[in-house]
Amino acid sequence: MSDVAFTVRQGSLAAGKLIGLMLLAALVFVWLGPIILVVMTSIKSNDAFLAGPFALPTAPTLAPYVTVWNALGFGRLLANSFLYATAGSALAVILALVPSFALSRFDVPGKKLVFGIILTGLMLPQQTVLIPLYDTLRALSLLDTRIGLIIVHAAYGMPAQILILRGFMTTIPREIEKAAFLEGATDFQVFWKVIQPAGRGPRDFADPDRHSLPALLPQTLVG
Amino acid sequence: MAHSSLADERTSFISFARNHKFVTLFGILVPLAVFAVFVGYPIVFTVYLSFFDWNGMAPQKTFVGLQNYRYLLFSDKYFYTALLNNVKWVGVTLFFPVLLGLIIAYGIRSRIIPAPALIRTVIFFPVTMSLISVGLMFLLILNPLFGAFDTILQSIGLGSLVMEWFGDHRIALYTLAVVSGWAFTGMPMILYFAGLGDVPKETFDAARIEGAGHFRMLTQVAVPQLRPVTAVVVMLTLFESLRAFDLVAVMTKGAPFGSTNVLGYLVYLESFWNSRFGYGATLSVAILVISILMATFVMKKLMKGAFDV
C-alpha cells in the first residue's frame, strides 16, 4: 500500500524533518509510553515498585505473572477470549460482507430503513441486553456454550462492520462490475470475484473487535 | 429517481428480490434475522420491562405503568447528571480523538510524520485493548501518590498543573473521557488514513499547484473528500460514547458524588445494585431514544448525498 498521497514542501527540508521527528517522538511517547510503563511495573517486585515507580527494573521478576496465571486459570481464559475474538469477529465480518455489498451499490427499496435498523444494533448498551440475551440463548439451547458466545459476538459486531465496509465499498469504481454484469455475471459472481480482492484492505481494519469481552465472560479478569 | 409510494416500495421490493435472490437473501434477510433475534427482541423486552418494577429474581413483575418514566423525567437527579456527563463525554471524544486521528492520518499520508507503519501500529494498538485493561493502566498512571503522570509534570516544571484527576469532582469525568479518547484515537486515524488513500492523487496535486499549504490542504481538500468517512467515524464515536461503561466501572464507579456517572453505568447501577431492573430498562429506553435522535441528526447532516451512491 502506497504511503504517499502527495508531498507539500514548505520551508527547508531539515526543519521539516525535525518537526516530523519531534511529532513522531511525541506521539510514540503518548501512545506507547503508558504501555511500556505498565509492562515495566509488572515485572518489578512490590518493594522495587514503591521505591521507584519509574526506575528501570533492576531485578525483573516474572513471579507475579506466574501467580496470576495459576490463580485465575489464565490459560483457559486467554484461550476462550482468543476464540471469541477471532471466531466472533471473523463471523461478524463474513455476515457483514453481503449486506455492505448490497447497501453500497444496489438500489434496494427501503435501503435507508434497513440501514437504520442495522444501526440500532450499535446503540444498545451492554447491560440492557444482558437479560433478554440470556433468555434468547436459553431458548436456542446455546446457554453456557462457546458457540453461543461466538454467535453473540458476531451478532453485535456485525453492524459496525457493515458501517465500515459499506463506506469503503462505495469507493470501488462501478465500471468493473458494470463490465462484469454486461458479460452476464450473476450477482454472486460479481460479488465474489470483483468485490472481494478490492475489499481486502478495509476488511483488515474492520477486523479487530475492541469488545471481545462482553459482560458474560467471567469478571475474574478484573479481580 | 422518482419517489415511490409505500405500495410501490413493497412491490418493487418483491421484484427486486426476485431479480436479486442472492443479494436479498444474504444481504438483507440474514442481517434482519440476526437483528430480530439479538437486537429486536432485547429492545421489545426492554420496553416491556420499563413499565414494571422487578428485582430480577422474583418470578412476578409488578406493573407500574408510567411511574418509572415519571421518576426518570422529574425526580431522578442522577439521570440528568449522567445525561450531562454523556454530553460532555461526547464533546470530548468527538473533538479530541476524531480531530487528532484526522491530523495524524494526514500527517502520515503527507509524509510529515516518518515511520508510518510504526506510528499506525502504536496508535492503533490501544483500540484493540480491552477498556478494562486501559482503565487499570491509567489508574496506575494517574495515581496521585505514585503515578507517572504527575511525576512527569513535576519534573518538567509543570507541577502546578497537577490535579486530583479522579478525586476532583469537577474534572474526574473529563479525565475518564480523555482516557477513553486516548484509547479510541487509533480508530478514526486508521479510517481517515484509509480514506485519504482513496482520494485521487490528482486532487492534491491540483491543490498544491494552486499554492495550498498544509493547513488549506487539510481543511479545504482532505476534509470535504472525507465526508463519508467522517460520517462513519462520528457515528461510531457517538454510539461508543453513549454506551460508555467499562472505564467508569473500572476507574471511578461513579465517584466522586456521582459526578462520573454516565447513562450506561447508571443502567448497571440501577439494575444490578439497586435491583431495579424495571427502572434500568426505562433508562435503557432513554438511551436508545437519545441514540436514535442523534443518529438521525448525524445521518441528515453528514450523510447528505453520501447515501445516493
XYZ file of C-alpha atoms in Angstrom:
532
model
C 0.000 0.000 0.000
C 1.497 3.284 -1.053
C 2.018 5.572 1.857
C 2.475 8.776 -0.011
C -0.542 10.509 -1.444
C 1.205 13.745 -2.015
C 4.068 15.893 -0.845
C 3.934 19.530 0.053
C 7.258 21.200 0.503
C 7.356 24.106 2.858
C 10.400 25.729 4.306
C 13.718 23.954 4.434
C 13.983 20.191 4.280
C 15.884 19.921 7.546
C 13.360 21.890 9.527
C 10.574 19.798 8.096
C 12.284 16.576 9.041
C 12.999 17.828 12.534
C 9.401 18.768 13.138
C 8.319 15.415 11.790
C 10.636 13.568 14.116
C 9.525 15.596 17.087
C 5.914 14.836 16.282
C 6.754 11.177 15.917
C 8.540 11.151 19.249
C 5.677 12.911 20.994
C 3.069 10.583 19.545
C 5.023 7.458 20.328
C 5.625 8.690 23.858
C 1.960 9.338 24.498
C 0.682 6.140 22.976
C 3.440 3.687 23.717
C 4.607 5.204 26.987
C 1.796 4.019 29.239
C 2.055 0.502 27.894
C 5.783 0.319 28.416
C 5.350 1.697 31.892
C 2.814 -0.918 32.781
C 4.964 -3.694 31.410
C 7.935 -2.419 33.362
C 5.839 -2.198 36.502
C 4.577 -5.696 36.052
C 7.997 -7.227 36.225
C 9.085 -5.397 39.328
C 8.638 -6.786 42.775
C 6.434 -4.834 45.132
C 9.312 -3.220 47.000
C 11.134 -2.198 43.868
C 7.972 -0.530 42.627
C 7.358 1.507 45.733
C 10.979 2.582 45.757
C 10.894 3.989 42.279
C 7.853 3.623 40.035
C 9.806 4.979 37.133
C 13.133 3.296 37.525
C 14.090 0.515 35.222
C 13.623 -2.794 36.923
C 16.979 -3.941 38.252
C 15.845 -7.385 39.229
C 12.981 -8.223 36.912
C 10.825 -10.991 38.145
C 8.179 -12.979 36.410
C 6.754 -14.252 39.671
C 3.610 -12.081 39.511
C 2.829 -13.454 36.067
C 3.074 -16.993 37.329
C 0.815 -16.197 40.273
C -1.819 -14.586 38.095
C -1.655 -17.381 35.586
C -2.266 -20.024 38.176
C -4.751 -18.190 40.338
C -7.090 -17.259 37.531
C -6.583 -20.211 35.275
C -5.360 -17.631 32.864
C -4.517 -20.088 30.144
C -8.089 -21.130 29.685
C -9.421 -17.582 29.954
C -6.972 -16.439 27.336
C -7.839 -19.293 25.021
C -11.529 -18.512 25.366
C -11.054 -14.810 24.775
C -8.933 -15.543 21.772
C -11.582 -17.869 20.410
C -14.404 -15.387 20.861
C -12.389 -12.533 19.450
C -11.212 -14.294 16.325
C -14.165 -16.513 15.558
C -16.676 -13.873 16.557
C -15.006 -11.119 14.568
C -14.495 -13.350 11.572
C -18.133 -14.354 11.623
C -19.183 -10.732 12.041
C -17.177 -9.698 9.002
C -18.464 -12.603 6.935
C -22.026 -11.750 7.881
C -21.376 -8.122 7.050
C -19.885 -8.618 3.599
C -23.012 -9.163 1.544
C -25.126 -6.556 3.336
C -22.372 -3.994 2.801
C -22.194 -5.003 -0.831
C -25.948 -4.710 -1.183
C -26.265 -1.428 0.615
C -23.401 0.178 -1.230
C -24.413 -0.369 -4.804
C -27.888 -1.789 -5.210
C -30.932 0.403 -5.164
C -32.691 -1.697 -2.603
C -36.161 -0.386 -1.870
C -36.268 0.661 1.748
C -32.497 0.848 1.862
C -32.442 3.615 4.406
C -34.809 1.755 6.657
C -32.714 -1.381 6.511
C -29.590 0.604 7.232
C -31.262 2.329 10.145
C -32.425 -0.956 11.572
C -28.965 -2.411 11.351
C -27.550 0.631 13.060
C -29.770 0.309 16.109
C -27.739 -2.748 16.903
C -24.881 -0.408 17.649
C -26.837 1.695 20.061
C -27.785 -0.803 22.702
C -25.932 -0.581 25.990
C -24.464 -3.884 27.099
C -26.317 -4.049 30.406
C -29.709 -3.718 28.782
C -29.099 -6.622 26.558
C -27.911 -8.992 29.227
C -31.189 -10.443 30.442
C -33.013 -10.769 27.118
C -29.856 -12.271 25.662
C -29.834 -14.844 28.424
C -33.427 -15.728 27.550
C -32.580 -15.968 23.874
C -29.611 -18.210 24.416
C -31.613 -20.408 26.715
C -34.362 -20.744 24.117
C -31.829 -21.717 21.492
C -30.138 -24.148 23.890
C -26.949 -22.209 23.439
C -26.540 -21.287 27.057
C -23.099 -21.994 28.512
C -21.717 -22.916 25.118
C -18.778 -21.432 23.297
C -20.720 -21.397 20.039
C -23.388 -19.316 21.698
C -20.922 -16.653 22.748
C -19.287 -16.638 19.334
C -22.649 -16.021 17.728
C -23.372 -13.249 20.189
C -20.074 -11.590 19.366
C -20.779 -11.875 15.687
C -24.284 -10.515 16.022
C -23.189 -7.425 17.921
C -20.060 -6.864 15.879
C -21.855 -7.066 12.572
C -23.405 -3.563 12.481
C -20.069 -1.820 12.974
C -18.512 -3.909 10.241
C -21.393 -3.128 7.910
C -20.909 0.552 8.603
C -17.218 0.441 7.802
C -17.335 -1.994 4.899
C -20.230 -0.273 3.192
C -18.364 3.003 3.332
C -15.367 1.514 1.616
C -17.343 -0.431 -0.921
C -18.898 2.791 -2.152
C -15.454 3.914 -3.222
C -14.899 0.958 -5.522
C -15.499 2.119 -9.076
C -18.640 0.843 -10.712
C -17.114 0.293 -14.113
C -15.615 -3.031 -13.107
C -18.931 -4.534 -12.161
C -20.815 -2.909 -14.989
C -18.478 -4.728 -17.300
C -18.982 -7.931 -15.361
C -22.769 -7.634 -15.475
C -22.637 -6.969 -19.181
C -20.826 -10.236 -19.614
C -23.701 -11.961 -17.882
C -22.293 -12.472 -14.400
C -24.767 -13.215 -11.633
C -24.867 -11.105 -8.503
C -22.956 -13.696 -6.599
C -20.217 -13.946 -9.192
C -19.811 -10.217 -9.267
C -19.683 -10.118 -5.524
C -17.190 -12.887 -5.225
C -14.796 -12.030 -7.980
C -14.924 -8.306 -8.185
C -15.536 -7.007 -4.702
C -13.549 -9.432 -2.631
C -9.969 -8.581 -3.587
C -10.672 -4.874 -3.657
C -12.204 -5.014 -0.231
C -9.258 -6.727 1.355
C -7.769 -3.534 2.649
C -10.677 -2.273 4.715
C -11.509 -5.781 5.827
C -8.318 -5.898 7.810
C -9.258 -2.652 9.510
C -12.750 -3.861 10.221
C -11.496 -6.974 11.947
C -10.044 -6.016 15.328
C -13.082 -6.103 17.509
C -12.450 -4.000 20.546
C -15.122 -5.537 22.642
C -14.033 -9.112 22.875
C -15.196 -9.432 26.472
C -18.903 -8.944 26.957
C -20.300 -8.969 30.434
C -20.979 -12.673 30.113
C -17.354 -13.610 30.466
C -16.037 -14.154 33.982
C -15.352 -10.906 35.748
C -12.417 -12.617 37.383
C -10.161 -10.990 34.829
C -10.743 -7.745 36.633
C -10.257 -9.314 40.023
C -35.107 8.730 -9.386
C -38.771 9.366 -8.714
C -40.026 8.872 -5.168
C -42.250 5.846 -4.830
C -45.256 5.385 -2.619
C -45.338 2.679 0.007
C -47.270 0.310 -2.250
C -44.720 0.852 -4.959
C -41.968 0.226 -2.437
C -43.470 -3.066 -1.467
C -43.986 -4.311 -4.999
C -40.651 -3.001 -6.098
C -39.020 -4.794 -3.188
C -40.567 -8.074 -4.276
C -39.487 -7.550 -7.847
C -36.045 -6.600 -6.624
C -35.939 -9.737 -4.521
C -36.895 -11.868 -7.498
C -34.172 -10.377 -9.621
C -31.514 -10.423 -6.972
C -32.039 -13.540 -4.951
C -28.530 -13.903 -3.637
C -28.219 -10.324 -2.573
C -31.608 -10.262 -0.936
C -31.117 -13.463 0.955
C -27.674 -12.871 2.379
C -27.598 -9.139 2.204
C -30.955 -8.212 3.635
C -32.727 -11.162 5.172
C -29.776 -12.562 7.055
C -28.861 -9.320 8.840
C -32.519 -8.664 9.521
C -32.870 -12.096 11.051
C -29.816 -11.540 13.211
C -31.217 -8.175 14.157
C -34.607 -9.600 15.066
C -33.119 -12.142 17.419
C -30.305 -10.209 19.026
C -31.499 -6.657 18.838
C -35.203 -6.626 18.136
C -36.165 -8.986 20.895
C -33.987 -7.287 23.541
C -35.480 -3.937 22.602
C -39.022 -5.232 22.808
C -38.266 -6.912 26.101
C -36.633 -3.795 27.475
C -39.518 -1.547 26.520
C -41.897 -4.040 28.046
C -39.839 -4.235 31.224
C -39.701 -0.467 31.569
C -43.308 -0.435 32.646
C -42.690 -2.783 35.517
C -40.897 -2.953 38.788
C -38.749 -6.027 39.054
C -35.914 -7.095 41.259
C -34.539 -9.522 38.756
C -35.193 -12.698 40.672
C -38.837 -12.831 41.627
C -40.994 -14.636 39.077
C -43.575 -11.879 39.375
C -43.125 -8.438 37.965
C -45.219 -5.577 39.313
C -46.878 -3.402 36.739
C -46.364 0.261 37.475
C -47.351 1.930 34.276
C -45.629 5.195 33.587
C -44.253 5.539 37.084
C -40.702 4.715 36.034
C -40.830 7.300 33.289
C -42.253 9.911 35.599
C -39.472 9.241 38.058
C -36.902 9.416 35.299
C -38.065 12.724 33.956
C -38.951 14.528 37.149
C -37.308 13.030 40.186
C -34.033 11.436 39.264
C -31.199 13.920 39.557
C -28.678 11.194 38.811
C -30.228 10.832 35.405
C -29.707 14.440 34.477
C -26.175 14.435 35.847
C -25.427 11.300 33.869
C -27.021 12.772 30.765
C -24.931 15.892 31.061
C -21.883 13.711 31.603
C -22.610 11.807 28.437
C -22.894 15.084 26.551
C -19.539 16.186 27.947
C -18.095 12.788 27.089
C -19.374 13.009 23.520
C -17.948 16.503 23.271
C -14.503 15.349 24.300
C -14.461 12.202 22.183
C -15.772 13.929 19.074
C -13.221 16.654 19.437
C -10.015 15.111 20.631
C -9.704 11.622 19.109
C -11.507 12.406 15.862
C -9.595 15.604 15.171
C -6.316 14.119 16.316
C -6.929 10.991 14.271
C -7.561 13.084 11.190
C -4.499 15.246 11.705
C -2.255 12.264 12.382
C -3.604 10.411 9.346
C -2.958 13.460 7.215
C 0.475 13.816 8.754
C 1.362 10.259 7.855
C -0.030 10.439 4.332
C 1.715 13.685 3.540
C 4.953 12.256 4.864
C 5.325 14.915 7.530
C 5.497 12.195 10.140
C 8.078 9.498 9.402
C 7.873 5.781 10.159
C 4.242 5.344 9.069
C 3.975 1.678 9.893
C 5.342 2.200 13.387
C 3.110 5.120 14.212
C -0.004 3.419 12.877
C 0.653 0.320 14.941
C 1.477 2.234 18.097
C -1.606 4.423 17.979
C -3.995 1.716 16.873
C -2.869 -0.812 19.443
C -4.885 0.695 22.337
C -8.022 0.384 20.221
C -7.603 -3.347 20.410
C -7.006 -3.360 24.132
C -9.837 -4.165 26.421
C -11.074 -0.942 28.000
C -10.789 -2.688 31.323
C -7.042 -3.005 30.788
C -6.863 0.608 29.684
C -8.710 1.665 32.797
C -6.462 -0.282 35.122
C -3.424 1.056 33.330
C -4.426 4.660 33.760
C -5.464 4.130 37.350
C -1.798 3.387 37.850
C -0.503 6.277 35.810
C -2.832 8.924 37.191
C -2.499 7.792 40.770
C -1.901 10.842 42.980
C 0.737 9.111 45.094
C 2.988 7.236 42.728
C 1.526 7.909 39.357
C 3.875 8.533 36.479
C 1.864 11.373 35.018
C 2.165 13.682 37.981
C 5.851 12.857 38.333
C 6.497 13.791 34.733
C 4.587 17.036 35.034
C 6.576 17.986 38.086
C 9.895 17.069 36.557
C 9.352 19.374 33.604
C 8.268 22.206 35.796
C 4.530 21.977 35.159
C 3.864 20.835 38.695
C 1.188 23.457 39.055
C -0.946 21.574 36.562
C -1.183 18.557 38.787
C -4.758 17.960 39.894
C -6.737 15.294 41.612
C -7.545 13.502 38.395
C -10.085 11.217 39.975
C -10.774 12.920 43.252
C -11.838 16.314 41.969
C -15.485 16.069 41.086
C -15.195 18.867 38.606
C -12.674 17.172 36.364
C -12.999 13.456 37.068
C -15.347 12.971 34.159
C -13.015 14.736 31.779
C -10.186 12.527 32.984
C -12.215 9.492 32.015
C -13.230 10.981 28.695
C -9.637 11.808 27.810
C -8.507 8.291 28.707
C -11.281 6.955 26.523
C -10.128 9.295 23.780
C -6.565 8.073 24.169
C -7.669 4.514 23.569
C -10.033 5.381 20.766
C -7.881 7.734 18.653
C -6.475 4.869 16.608
C -9.877 4.107 15.144
C -10.608 7.428 13.402
C -6.935 7.612 12.480
C -6.979 4.304 10.668
C -10.274 5.097 8.962
C -9.095 8.517 7.831
C -5.785 7.072 6.749
C -7.507 4.564 4.522
C -9.933 7.210 3.316
C -7.108 9.528 2.365
C -5.550 6.724 0.365
C -8.670 6.559 -1.741
C -8.560 10.210 -2.668
C -7.055 10.538 -6.141
C -3.568 11.984 -6.103
C -4.558 14.478 -8.783
C -6.828 16.276 -6.352
C -3.959 17.027 -4.017
C -1.609 17.810 -6.867
C -4.063 20.324 -8.237
C -4.340 21.998 -4.886
C -0.592 22.083 -4.489
C -0.220 23.750 -7.844
C -2.642 26.375 -6.671
C -0.273 27.060 -3.828
C -2.099 25.374 -0.995
C -0.118 24.870 2.181
C -0.767 22.018 4.574
C -3.471 23.790 6.514
C -5.548 24.519 3.450
C -4.831 21.090 2.036
C -6.241 19.594 5.133
C -9.254 21.793 5.636
C -10.317 22.507 2.085
C -9.222 19.448 0.190
C -8.986 16.483 2.520
C -11.959 17.122 4.767
C -14.572 17.534 2.029
C -13.273 14.417 0.286
C -13.502 12.516 3.540
C -17.131 13.317 4.267
C -18.398 9.711 4.100
C -15.576 8.550 6.358
C -16.377 11.321 8.803
C -19.975 10.184 8.879
C -18.895 6.677 9.844
C -16.381 7.938 12.386
C -18.847 10.312 14.020
C -21.497 7.642 14.314
C -19.119 5.094 15.775
C -17.846 7.690 18.238
C -21.343 8.780 19.202
C -22.595 5.328 19.916
C -19.483 4.320 21.799
C -19.732 7.389 23.996
C -23.369 6.856 24.760
C -22.653 3.304 25.776
C -19.518 4.111 27.755
C -19.392 1.837 30.718
C -16.141 -0.037 31.101
C -13.950 2.886 32.108
C -16.409 4.176 34.668
C -16.870 0.719 36.135
C -13.143 0.149 36.465
C -11.853 3.574 37.386
C -14.331 5.561 39.391
C -17.608 3.678 39.739
C -19.469 6.936 39.616
C -17.482 8.637 42.330
C -16.985 11.292 43.478
C -20.554 12.167 44.346
C -21.890 10.569 41.215
C -20.064 13.079 39.076
C -18.703 10.414 36.799
C -21.951 8.598 36.334
C -22.779 8.041 32.729
C -26.030 6.656 31.386
C -24.580 3.244 30.646
C -23.217 2.945 34.153
C -26.454 4.194 35.656
C -28.309 1.358 33.970
C -25.879 -1.060 35.562
C -26.217 0.562 38.998
C -29.982 0.590 38.967
C -30.356 -2.895 37.568
C -27.680 -4.834 39.338
C -27.004 -2.904 42.519
C -30.373 -1.465 43.340
C -32.163 -4.465 41.870
C -34.485 -2.169 39.985
C -34.464 -3.839 36.621
C -37.645 -2.112 35.566
C -36.138 1.287 36.089
C -32.923 0.111 34.472
C -34.993 -0.773 31.451
C -36.533 2.687 31.482
C -33.059 4.212 31.446
C -32.107 1.931 28.575
C -35.121 3.105 26.608
C -33.977 6.662 27.241
C -30.502 5.826 25.941
C -31.998 4.206 22.881
C -34.224 7.172 22.119
C -31.373 9.610 22.549
C -29.135 7.472 20.331
C -31.746 7.293 17.604
C -32.272 11.044 17.738
C -28.569 11.746 17.499
C -28.074 9.182 14.754
C -30.881 10.658 12.674
C -29.389 14.079 13.147
C -25.954 12.889 12.062
C -27.367 10.979 9.116
C -29.190 14.028 7.900
C -26.305 16.438 8.253
C -23.294 14.353 7.350
C -24.647 11.710 5.056
C -26.471 14.159 2.844
C -25.504 12.866 -0.531
C -23.319 10.106 0.839
C -26.267 7.764 0.528
C -27.144 8.487 -3.055
C -24.275 6.364 -4.243
